Amino acid sequence: MADTVQEFVFNLTFPFTRTLGSTLSTFSSALAQGQIIGVRTGGRVIAPPLEYDPDTAADSGTDWVRVGPKGTVSTWTWVPEPTNLHPLDHAFGFAFITLDGADTPMLHLVDTGSESAMAAGMRVEAKLKAPADRVGRIDDIIAFVPAADPSPSEGAGEPFVAPEENDITEMDAYCDLQYVDNASPTTIMWAKALMEGRIIGQKCPQCDRTIVGPRGMCSVCAIELDESHIVEVPGRGVVSNFTIVTPTPYPGQTETEPFARCSILLDGADAVIAQQEILDVPVSEIRVGIHVEVVWAPENERSAADIDNRSRGSGGDIIVGWRTTGEPDEPAARYLDRMM
Amino acid sequence: MAPTENDIAIVGFAQLPPERRTNLTESDLVLRSTREVIAQVGIDKSEIGFTVSGSCDYLSGQGFSFVQNTDAYGMVPAINESHVEMDGAFAMYEAYVRLLQGDIDIAMAVGVGKNSNSDPSTLFTVEFDPYYLTPLGTDTWTLAALQARALIDSGKATERDFAEVVARNRANAKSNPFAQVKGDYSVDELLAADYVRNPLRRHDLPPTTDQAAAVILARGKRAYDLCERPAWITGIDHRIEAHLPTVRKDITTSVSTRLAAEAAGVGKGPIDVAEIHAPFSFQELILRESLGLDASTEVNPSGGALAAHSVMTVGLIRVGEAANQIIKNGKNRTLAHTTSGPCLQQNLVCVMEGDQ
Amino acid sequence: MSHQPVAIVGIGQTHHKRKRADVSMAGLVREAAQRALEDANMDWGDIDTVVLGKAPDFFEGVMKPEMYLADALGAVNKPMFRVHTAGSVGGSTGIVGSHLVSSGRHKRVLSVAFEKQSEGNAQFALGGGKGASIGAGGAFAPFIRSYIQRSGAPEDIGWMVAVKDRLNGAKNPYAHLKLADITIDKVKESPMMWDPLRFLESCPSSDGACAVIFTDEDGGKAASKPPAWVLATAMKSEPGWYSGRDPVNPQAAHACAQEIYKAVGITNPREQIDCAELYVPFSWYEPMWLEAHEIAAPGEGWKMTQSGATALDGDFPVNMSGGVLSSNPIGASGLLRFAEAALQVRGLAEDHQVGGANLAIAQAYGANAQFFAMWAVGSSLNPLG
Ligand SMILES: [Zn+2]
């Protein structure tokens, strides 16, 4: 079908901020200063440190130990084609590296230039970002590289004295995942009808309820609804309830001013279309009982690009909104309970 | 056997055909799989005393994705219902525990995963330690490869052994109508492929699959009303290990699998068939050993997780396949296994037996 | 025999705040779990299995965080289970934990629920990662408008609930909001957020966790502090949407309460139940749930609020802890309700204790007011005698 979209790309991107707590803060603050540390707990040095002993869940305590910057690879693999989430944009290794002074390995990158240079037992050393670029996150270590001098790291295994207060207590965690969904037959059916200027519902043959929007099933009877159950519903109705939202800002938020979303009980259809916008009534004057009719985008401006499987009845860019018909309001009490 | 009221059996299992990319939604998949299993055991949906599903928001890329999926149950009047952010096999475990409460007789567990929406090479970076692993883009293939390399270095297996696991599972899958990846492959041919993560090749990795499955469980004598030869759950347990593979003592073995298998009583008798969820070929070798299986057990006649791997469904399908070996195939004692997390962090083992 | 008695012997929660800047996610859940262990006079090694509950993983941006939290919660080599039933999840987490004991599967179960909302943004997560999210308030405002109209309740009922719950919260050392000087006027004059809901009638966004330890009859009897006994549990769901559905008075809310009352032998909830923790994220949900759970007759719930019956010193106190209106780490909010009901019948609720509480109920709801979890707890296995 030419006029509806078959695939939707959705980027789940969000700047999370993680608070670190005392153990991770100590690690981060030391790392930003160029010192990798571990913690001695349960008779072994765990590096990077955990705030609990993984075997017993007991608090790890604050017996900090300097580890690295050199270490020994125990196990490795090779990433021939890095993804956008890998810190390096060229082929590299991942390895378990036991840092000098530590008893458990850490997982990190090994940048050798070639897979054939990777080997268990190889001595590597941490290559850190420039001091000004460090934020105290594990990727302050750009990668481990083959150690120029395989001799033990100086000072490894010695106690580390943490400052009274850590200067790093948070880390940024940027989520950047891409999803590609494809339009379901029900979504395509809905989008296609909208493109033709029709609002459709599906009528359940078992309970006679009409469902407006692309759902493809009756949630009461648990039966599948398909093209044979399509009924056309009118683009006219009465506002039965509404919500006025004062938008809170968040990354990705597109609204800045209060906006209204209305439920509309469609004339003669016993079906409600939810979350619709009324174009010619100021938000402060939205009320139950207003007669409205659908406003279609001009045919040449219609696009089903936003109508994906999660829109559940959204009109995308095809339904611009709804406008008042000028008929006198209906009594609110008769409609108010039809939120659905 | 004469079941007691605490004996619980799998009495029905339905799975949808696995697809690399379905055009249906997760809700559609849940509707089709549940309607099929309900029809199979011949009950009305109102007879189900508890319904529970397993699915994952991050897989489909939609918050609260399971909420829409519950539309498929027809919850009017209201039903007893729950959801786990785990594989459907764990939903089955919750259903099992719910049946043990003694007030209901029939439960349904569902697993659904529309895996094709996301990219497995990036998605699972957010499933790992958010402070030490995620910022490095640590991916699930990398962690598996590190475990595979450790296994090779321990002398317990070779890359050829990995390829043999793949060849056998794909050959087994030929007779499974619900297999996505199947066929005859020579080990040498497989070994000629490039590494995706040394020592793992593409065929050592799980396929990406969209699928749903559902099972019906019944308690005590009620099981016989729904199934001629119920698959009685005689042992079930699951265990988890430390998250970071680097703090585990030995990743060439699976302590959690061994503990779960002991608690489920695997060793109390011979296992005719085992359906093992090994997302990566070599993990089947680790799991066989940790489950305590010997050569007399037929492993993954379905082709296992290498034939179809819908995360959130694949474990429940192992349960269903192992149950069907009893229900339809005359086997006496079978095992189902599922895993979750990096390097086999979490494992569930279920032993089922048929009347003899 | 199935369905053995279940005792609650340990309860712990974090200090809830908008942002718990001093802890990691592991630190947050451990704070609650360690308090519960201390309360139960147990150590990590005494626990057989852990159940973790939380709302969508989009909140913190960690997929299935129970995997990363397994060792932080002492679950290594034990079973660990993850529940997610939307807003009702905290309640479900408690119920699933209690079933592991009542079924005879385990002797000592730790249920933990948490949300660290400050890591991300709830509106973002509720909007499915998109702009123009209407949020939970936007979703529930029409239901509330409908309730007000059909019940004929005066507009100040919502304000009264907002004040009462915050005054209770001020007595709870763990509450996020401690608004001891809140007044009706302050609520009334606070900004309109989701008409008819004002800012002070809405729940905060919190970081927090809650932990509950369940054990069997022997364990309950041997406990050093008084246990609470789980008398009945129920989880009921209905579809979020169908033509003609009445989300103000959900069928599942009725079914859930009826099942509990029947199991416990409650024939007159208002008289026989000593106090209740109900999931009230927006003020008007107090009267709405009093009706939908058949504690008040249809259209009469608001009169209980108005008469002061639901105040701490009333005859049917509701949300003694300060409720969701005072602390809302979403995934934990349900378990906090369930835990407070247990604290009350244990007699350990200190400044927010209801005198002589022997039978309490707790409830949580989720999604489009469609998922309900409820339990009844008692100071003995037969508090009605
Ligand atoms: Zn119907």
XYZ file of N, CA, C and O in Angstrom, chain C residues 80-224:
580
model
N 15.246 -16.081 42.419
C 14.896 -14.658 42.402
C 13.831 -14.449 41.332
O 13.957 -14.943 40.216
N 12.819 -13.710 41.677
C 11.645 -13.594 40.821
C 11.313 -12.128 40.609
O 11.517 -11.315 41.500
N 10.819 -11.780 39.436
C 10.522 -10.382 39.125
C 9.071 -10.211 38.680
O 8.633 -10.835 37.722
N 8.384 -9.341 39.381
C 6.971 -9.094 39.111
C 6.815 -7.706 38.495
O 7.543 -6.777 38.857
N 5.896 -7.562 37.561
C 5.563 -6.241 37.029
C 4.095 -6.216 36.615
O 3.723 -6.794 35.608
N 3.280 -5.569 37.435
C 1.850 -5.468 37.114
C 1.418 -3.999 37.131
O 0.372 -3.665 37.674
N 2.228 -3.108 36.559
C 1.940 -1.673 36.521
C 1.826 -1.131 37.949
O 2.522 -1.605 38.839
N 0.956 -0.169 38.196
C 0.903 0.508 39.505
C 0.601 -0.422 40.660
O 0.970 -0.157 41.801
N -0.051 -1.534 40.373
C -0.380 -2.470 41.448
C 0.809 -3.354 41.805
O 0.704 -4.215 42.676
N 1.940 -3.147 41.130
C 3.048 -4.114 41.236
C 3.547 -4.307 42.662
O 3.895 -5.427 43.050
N 3.583 -3.236 43.457
C 4.071 -3.402 44.825
C 3.189 -4.372 45.591
O 3.677 -5.231 46.338
N 1.895 -4.257 45.396
C 0.965 -5.179 46.043
C 1.167 -6.596 45.527
O 1.248 -7.554 46.307
N 1.302 -6.724 44.217
C 1.512 -8.058 43.628
C 2.797 -8.683 44.149
O 2.870 -9.896 44.354
N 3.816 -7.849 44.357
C 5.104 -8.352 44.835
C 4.951 -8.949 46.238
O 5.545 -9.978 46.559
N 4.143 -8.295 47.045
C 3.857 -8.843 48.367
C 3.061 -10.136 48.269
O 3.363 -11.124 48.945
N 2.073 -10.138 47.409
C 1.211 -11.320 47.291
C 1.993 -12.517 46.765
O 1.907 -13.622 47.309
N 2.786 -12.297 45.718
C 3.582 -13.393 45.156
C 4.552 -13.921 46.214
O 4.733 -15.132 46.358
N 5.141 -13.011 46.995
C 6.042 -13.446 48.076
C 5.304 -14.286 49.108
O 5.786 -15.344 49.527
N 4.117 -13.848 49.501
C 3.366 -14.579 50.533
C 2.954 -15.967 50.025
O 2.938 -16.929 50.781
N 2.656 -16.055 48.718
C 2.263 -17.354 48.156
C 3.409 -18.368 48.203
O 3.181 -19.575 48.273
N 4.635 -17.862 48.131
C 5.772 -18.791 48.179
C 5.871 -19.459 49.548
O 6.398 -20.556 49.672
N 5.334 -18.784 50.574
C 5.281 -19.405 51.899
C 4.001 -20.225 52.052
O 4.033 -21.374 52.480
N 2.862 -19.656 51.672
C 1.588 -20.370 51.892
C 1.525 -21.670 51.097
O 0.852 -22.607 51.492
N 2.250 -21.727 49.975
C 2.265 -22.953 49.168
C 3.224 -23.990 49.740
O 3.283 -25.108 49.250
N 4.004 -23.576 50.742
C 4.977 -24.498 51.309
C 6.270 -24.569 50.518
O 7.146 -25.386 50.822
N 6.416 -23.721 49.502
C 7.647 -23.749 48.693
C 8.854 -23.276 49.499
O 9.943 -23.800 49.332
N 8.661 -22.235 50.303
C 9.794 -21.655 51.029
C 9.382 -21.269 52.445
O 8.202 -21.041 52.716
N 10.388 -21.159 53.314
C 10.121 -20.791 54.705
C 10.274 -19.295 54.955
O 9.563 -18.712 55.749
N 11.261 -18.682 54.295
C 11.513 -17.254 54.536
C 11.709 -16.539 53.203
O 12.649 -16.848 52.451
N 10.830 -15.619 52.922
C 10.801 -14.954 51.625
C 10.973 -13.448 51.817
O 10.338 -12.855 52.696
N 11.826 -12.869 51.002
C 12.024 -11.411 51.033
C 11.402 -10.817 49.768
O 11.826 -11.129 48.663
N 10.397 -9.986 49.935
C 9.821 -9.244 48.810
C 10.316 -7.809 48.876
O 10.226 -7.169 49.928
N 10.831 -7.329 47.770
C 11.359 -5.964 47.701
C 10.754 -5.263 46.492
O 10.661 -5.852 45.415
N 10.332 -4.033 46.683
C 9.832 -3.265 45.548
C 10.480 -1.889 45.592
O 10.742 -1.363 46.676
N 10.774 -1.354 44.438
C 11.453 -0.052 44.436
C 11.162 0.730 43.167
O 10.677 0.200 42.168
N 11.458 2.010 43.237
C 11.555 2.842 42.048
C 12.551 3.931 42.372
O 12.526 4.522 43.459
N 13.451 4.183 41.445
C 14.352 5.317 41.623
C 14.042 6.279 40.491
O 14.738 6.349 39.486
N 12.934 6.994 40.698
C 12.389 7.804 39.612
C 13.296 8.952 39.204
O 13.221 9.430 38.079
N 14.158 9.391 40.126
C 15.000 10.540 39.796
C 16.056 10.197 38.746
O 16.659 11.083 38.168
N 16.260 8.907 38.484
C 17.243 8.553 37.449
C 16.742 8.978 36.066
O 17.520 9.240 35.165
N 15.408 8.982 35.925
C 14.835 9.337 34.632
C 13.706 10.320 34.819
O 13.811 11.256 35.600
N 12.608 10.106 34.098
C 11.463 10.999 34.202
C 10.198 10.186 34.003
O 10.027 9.520 32.984
N 9.315 10.257 34.995
C 8.117 9.427 34.969
C 7.189 9.790 33.817
O 6.613 8.917 33.177
N 7.059 11.073 33.544
C 6.167 11.483 32.447
C 6.661 10.900 31.124
O 5.894 10.441 30.300
N 7.979 10.938 30.958
C 8.585 10.355 29.764
C 8.241 8.874 29.677
O 7.795 8.369 28.655
N 8.443 8.179 30.798
C 8.228 6.732 30.786
C 6.756 6.393 30.579
O 6.415 5.464 29.857
N 5.864 7.176 31.207
C 4.434 6.913 31.072
C 3.955 7.221 29.664
O 2.986 6.653 29.187
N 4.621 8.151 28.998
C 4.258 8.491 27.625
C 4.881 7.544 26.616
O 4.859 7.828 25.423
N 5.455 6.460 27.107
C 6.047 5.481 26.201
C 7.269 6.023 25.499
O 7.643 5.569 24.428
N 7.903 7.029 26.121
C 9.099 7.580 25.516
C 8.809 8.620 24.457
O 9.632 8.904 23.604
N 7.605 9.190 24.492
C 7.232 10.192 23.499
C 6.861 11.515 24.154
O 6.661 11.577 25.360
N 6.701 12.549 23.332
C 6.253 13.847 23.818
C 4.756 13.828 24.099
O 4.064 12.852 23.846
N 4.238 14.956 24.659
C 2.812 15.121 24.919
C 2.217 13.985 25.744
O 1.087 13.571 25.554
N 3.017 13.466 26.683
C 2.493 12.460 27.595
C 1.443 13.125 28.477
O 1.672 14.208 29.008
N 0.281 12.486 28.635
C -0.732 13.079 29.513
C -0.474 12.688 30.959
O -1.055 13.248 31.873
N 0.421 11.719 31.179
C 0.765 11.306 32.533
C -0.407 10.619 33.213
O -1.502 10.513 32.658
N -0.158 10.138 34.423
C -1.203 9.422 35.155
C -2.343 10.364 35.527
O -3.515 10.015 35.455
N -2.003 11.600 35.916
C -3.036 12.559 36.292
C -3.972 12.845 35.127
O -5.192 12.914 35.295
N -3.406 12.974 33.961
C -4.213 13.234 32.772
C -5.133 12.073 32.444
O -6.245 12.257 31.959
N -4.656 10.869 32.724
C -5.471 9.689 32.445
C -6.621 9.569 33.431
O -7.719 9.140 33.073
N -6.366 9.949 34.697
C -7.389 9.736 35.721
C -8.328 10.927 35.919
O -9.406 10.775 36.493
N -7.947 12.110 35.444
C -8.790 13.292 35.669
C -10.230 13.113 35.171
O -11.171 13.485 35.880
N -10.447 12.539 33.979
C -11.836 12.359 33.543
C -12.628 11.436 34.467
O -13.819 11.649 34.695
N -11.962 10.427 35.005
C -12.660 9.499 35.904
C -13.118 10.268 37.147
O -14.211 10.066 37.675
N -12.232 11.127 37.616
C -12.520 11.881 38.833
C -13.659 12.878 38.582
O -14.568 13.023 39.398
N -13.619 13.536 37.429
C -14.705 14.461 37.084
C -16.031 13.725 37.078
O -17.047 14.211 37.592
N -16.009 12.527 36.516
C -17.229 11.736 36.455
C -17.700 11.356 37.863
O -18.894 11.419 38.173
N -16.751 10.978 38.720
C -17.129 10.611 40.093
C -17.761 11.786 40.820
O -18.800 11.647 41.490
N -17.160 12.943 40.692
C -17.675 14.121 41.405
C -19.103 14.404 40.963
O -20.001 14.641 41.779
N -19.316 14.305 39.659
C -20.647 14.600 39.132
C -21.679 13.591 39.626
O -22.741 13.950 40.118
N -21.336 12.314 39.546
C -22.358 11.316 39.870
C -22.609 11.196 41.372
O -23.685 10.815 41.790
N -21.580 11.529 42.175
C -21.759 11.374 43.627
C -22.314 12.646 44.266
O -22.774 12.625 45.395
N -22.237 13.745 43.529
C -22.678 15.017 44.094
C -21.762 15.517 45.204
O -22.155 16.318 46.057
N -20.531 15.044 45.213
C -19.600 15.439 46.282
C -19.210 16.903 46.138
O -19.005 17.390 45.029
N -19.116 17.622 47.268
C -18.630 19.009 47.186
C -17.150 19.037 46.791
O -16.416 18.077 47.047
N -16.725 20.152 46.195
C -15.384 20.181 45.621
C -14.276 20.102 46.666
O -13.148 19.758 46.337
N -14.606 20.391 47.934
C -13.525 20.404 48.916
C -13.129 19.022 49.432
O -12.179 18.903 50.200
N -13.825 17.981 49.003
C -13.476 16.625 49.470
C -12.039 16.276 49.072
O -11.256 15.764 49.872
N -11.715 16.579 47.830
C -10.357 16.291 47.363
C -9.318 17.041 48.176
O -8.262 16.496 48.522
N -9.626 18.270 48.506
C -8.683 19.077 49.293
C -8.516 18.487 50.691
O -7.417 18.483 51.249
N -9.641 18.002 51.239
C -9.587 17.428 52.588
C -8.687 16.185 52.611
O -7.905 15.990 53.541
N -8.822 15.359 51.579
C -7.975 14.162 51.519
C -6.511 14.577 51.423
O -5.640 14.023 52.112
N -6.258 15.581 50.580
C -4.875 16.032 50.395
C -4.269 16.511 51.715
O -3.107 16.217 52.027
N -5.060 17.207 52.500
C -4.569 17.709 53.796
C -4.380 16.556 54.789
O -3.334 16.414 55.411
N -5.401 15.716 54.878
C -5.352 14.621 55.855
C -4.153 13.701 55.601
O -3.399 13.365 56.519
N -3.941 13.314 54.345
C -2.841 12.383 54.061
C -1.482 13.037 54.331
O -0.556 12.381 54.812
N -1.375 14.326 54.043
C -0.094 14.993 54.309
C 0.149 15.160 55.809
O 1.291 15.068 56.269
N -0.920 15.385 56.571
C -0.732 15.475 58.030
C -0.309 14.112 58.586
O 0.527 14.026 59.482
N -0.888 13.037 58.020
C -0.437 11.702 58.421
C 1.018 11.492 58.020
O 1.824 10.955 58.783
N 1.349 11.920 56.820
C 2.714 11.756 56.328
C 3.720 12.480 57.211
O 4.850 12.011 57.403
N 3.285 13.602 57.773
C 4.182 14.368 58.643
C 4.529 13.591 59.907
O 5.513 13.876 60.578
N 3.719 12.580 60.221
C 3.980 11.750 61.407
C 4.817 10.519 61.066
O 5.170 9.738 61.939
N 5.062 10.319 59.772
C 5.777 9.124 59.314
C 7.217 9.501 58.984
O 7.461 10.246 58.030
N 8.181 9.018 59.761
C 9.574 9.444 59.554
C 10.103 9.113 58.165
O 11.080 9.723 57.728
N 9.489 8.159 57.463
C 10.013 7.754 56.149
C 9.371 8.500 54.984
O 9.804 8.383 53.844
N 8.302 9.273 55.260
C 7.547 9.892 54.163
C 8.386 10.909 53.408
O 9.252 11.578 53.974
N 8.128 11.006 52.116
C 8.791 11.993 51.266
C 8.301 13.396 51.637
O 9.079 14.255 52.027
N 7.002 13.614 51.537
C 6.456 14.934 51.871
C 6.056 14.958 53.342
O 5.318 14.088 53.803
N 6.558 15.921 54.037
C 6.117 16.116 55.430
C 5.610 17.551 55.516
O 6.353 18.466 55.828
N 4.351 17.703 55.176
C 3.781 19.055 55.075
C 2.907 19.321 56.299
O 1.681 19.372 56.211
N 3.560 19.491 57.435
C 2.813 19.642 58.686
C 1.966 20.914 58.690
O 0.988 21.013 59.433
N 2.324 21.886 57.863
C 1.566 23.138 57.877
C 0.613 23.264 56.683
O 0.166 24.352 56.341
N 0.285 22.135 56.060
C -0.633 22.187 54.920
C -2.042 22.557 55.394
O -2.436 22.229 56.514
N -2.752 23.326 54.572
C -4.132 23.708 54.897
C -4.998 23.536 53.655
O -4.479 23.427 52.545
N -6.299 23.515 53.883
C -7.251 23.444 52.774
C -6.974 24.578 51.787
O -6.970 24.382 50.576
N -6.721 25.763 52.320
C -6.484 26.914 51.444
C -5.257 26.714 50.569
O -5.254 27.074 49.400
N -4.225 26.141 51.172
C -3.012 25.926 50.384
C -3.276 24.950 49.226
O -2.766 25.122 48.129
N -4.046 23.931 49.500
C -4.360 22.954 48.447
C -5.182 23.628 47.355
O -4.889 23.525 46.161
N -6.195 24.356 47.808
C -7.143 25.018 46.912
C -6.443 26.039 46.028
O -6.832 26.258 44.882
N -5.418 26.660 46.580
C -4.721 27.702 45.828
C -3.523 27.169 45.040
O -2.885 27.924 44.310
N -3.238 25.886 45.198
C -2.096 25.344 44.444
C -2.477 25.234 42.967
O -3.659 25.184 42.624
N -1.492 25.238 42.075
C -1.790 25.274 40.633
C -2.625 24.085 40.163
O -2.479 22.982 40.675
N -3.495 24.346 39.197
C -4.281 23.287 38.574
C -3.342 22.498 37.673
O -2.676 23.056 36.818
N -3.271 21.179 37.892
C -2.383 20.338 37.089
C -3.140 19.606 35.988
O -2.770 19.633 34.830
N -4.158 18.861 36.405
C -4.983 18.117 35.453
C -6.411 18.365 35.915
O -6.912 17.627 36.751
N -7.005 19.409 35.440
C -8.333 19.805 35.894
C -9.227 18.572 36.084
O -9.342 17.776 35.156
N -9.862 18.314 37.197
C -9.978 19.156 38.399
C -8.905 18.917 39.464
O -9.122 19.297 40.618
N -7.799 18.320 39.116
C -6.791 17.989 40.121
C -5.756 19.088 40.254
O -5.136 19.489 39.261
N -5.560 19.533 41.497
C -4.540 20.559 41.741
C -3.222 19.914 42.159
O -3.170 18.752 42.557
N -2.193 20.706 42.098
C -0.848 20.228 42.406
C -0.782 19.503 43.742
O -0.258 18.398 43.842
N -1.362 20.117 44.771
C -1.268 19.504 46.097
C -2.239 18.334 46.289
O -2.237 17.694 47.333
N -3.051 18.065 45.280
C -3.907 16.874 45.328
C -3.264 15.698 44.607
O -3.894 14.661 44.419
N -2.027 15.909 44.151
C -1.353 14.901 43.333
C -0.154 14.336 44.076
O 0.446 14.995 44.920
N 0.181 13.103 43.714
C 1.304 12.429 44.363
C 2.624 13.041 43.915
O 2.721 13.572 42.816
N 3.638 12.956 44.762
C 4.965 13.390 44.329
C 5.633 12.287 43.500
O 5.070 11.222 43.304
N 6.810 12.575 43.008
C 7.634 11.583 42.318
C 8.812 11.300 43.247
O 9.544 12.211 43.611
N 8.958 10.057 43.659
C 9.917 9.753 44.729
C 10.903 8.661 44.338
O 10.628 7.826 43.491
N 12.037 8.672 45.026
C 12.948 7.536 45.065
C 12.638 6.788 46.352
O 12.563 7.414 47.429
N 12.496 5.493 46.253
C 12.245 4.761 47.489
C 12.099 3.279 47.257
O 11.944 2.812 46.130
N 12.178 2.543 48.357
C 12.041 1.090 48.291
C 11.357 0.607 49.560
O 11.341 1.294 50.580
N 10.784 -0.578 49.455
C 10.111 -1.191 50.591
C 10.427 -2.678 50.570
O 10.577 -3.266 49.499
N 10.559 -3.268 51.735
C 10.869 -4.696 51.825
C 10.022 -5.346 52.909
O 9.773 -4.740 53.956
N 9.576 -6.548 52.625
C 8.741 -7.295 53.573
C 9.260 -8.728 53.639
O 9.546 -9.325 52.602
N 9.369 -9.252 54.846
C 9.824 -10.636 55.024
C 8.661 -11.494 55.524
O 7.999 -11.157 56.509
N 8.416 -12.580 54.776
C 7.344 -13.510 55.104
C 7.944 -14.793 55.670
O 9.012 -15.231 55.228
N 7.231 -15.387 56.596
C 7.664 -16.703 57.065
C 6.443 -17.549 57.423
O 5.306 -17.080 57.323
N 6.696 -18.781 57.803
C 5.582 -19.701 58.048
C 5.070 -19.566 59.495
O 5.533 -18.719 60.246
N 4.137 -20.425 59.847
C 3.480 -20.310 61.151
C 4.477 -20.416 62.309
O 4.451 -19.617 63.238
N 5.372 -21.387 62.203
C 6.374 -21.545 63.268
C 7.242 -20.306 63.378
O 7.522 -19.823 64.480
N 7.663 -19.809 62.218
C 8.505 -18.617 62.207
C 7.784 -17.426 62.793
O 8.366 -16.609 63.513
N 6.509 -17.311 62.495
C 5.713 -16.201 63.008
C 5.583 -16.270 64.523
O 5.715 -15.263 65.222
N 5.360 -17.483 64.998
C 5.180 -17.646 66.451
C 6.481 -17.424 67.208
O 6.466 -17.017 68.361
N 7.603 -17.722 66.536
C 8.898 -17.588 67.201
C 9.492 -16.187 67.081
O 10.526 -15.897 67.667
N 8.832 -15.332 66.307
C 9.418 -14.014 66.035
C 9.560 -13.191 67.307
O 8.741 -13.291 68.226
N 10.610 -12.363 67.329
C 10.865 -11.586 68.537
C 9.890 -10.416 68.680
O 9.601 -9.972 69.779
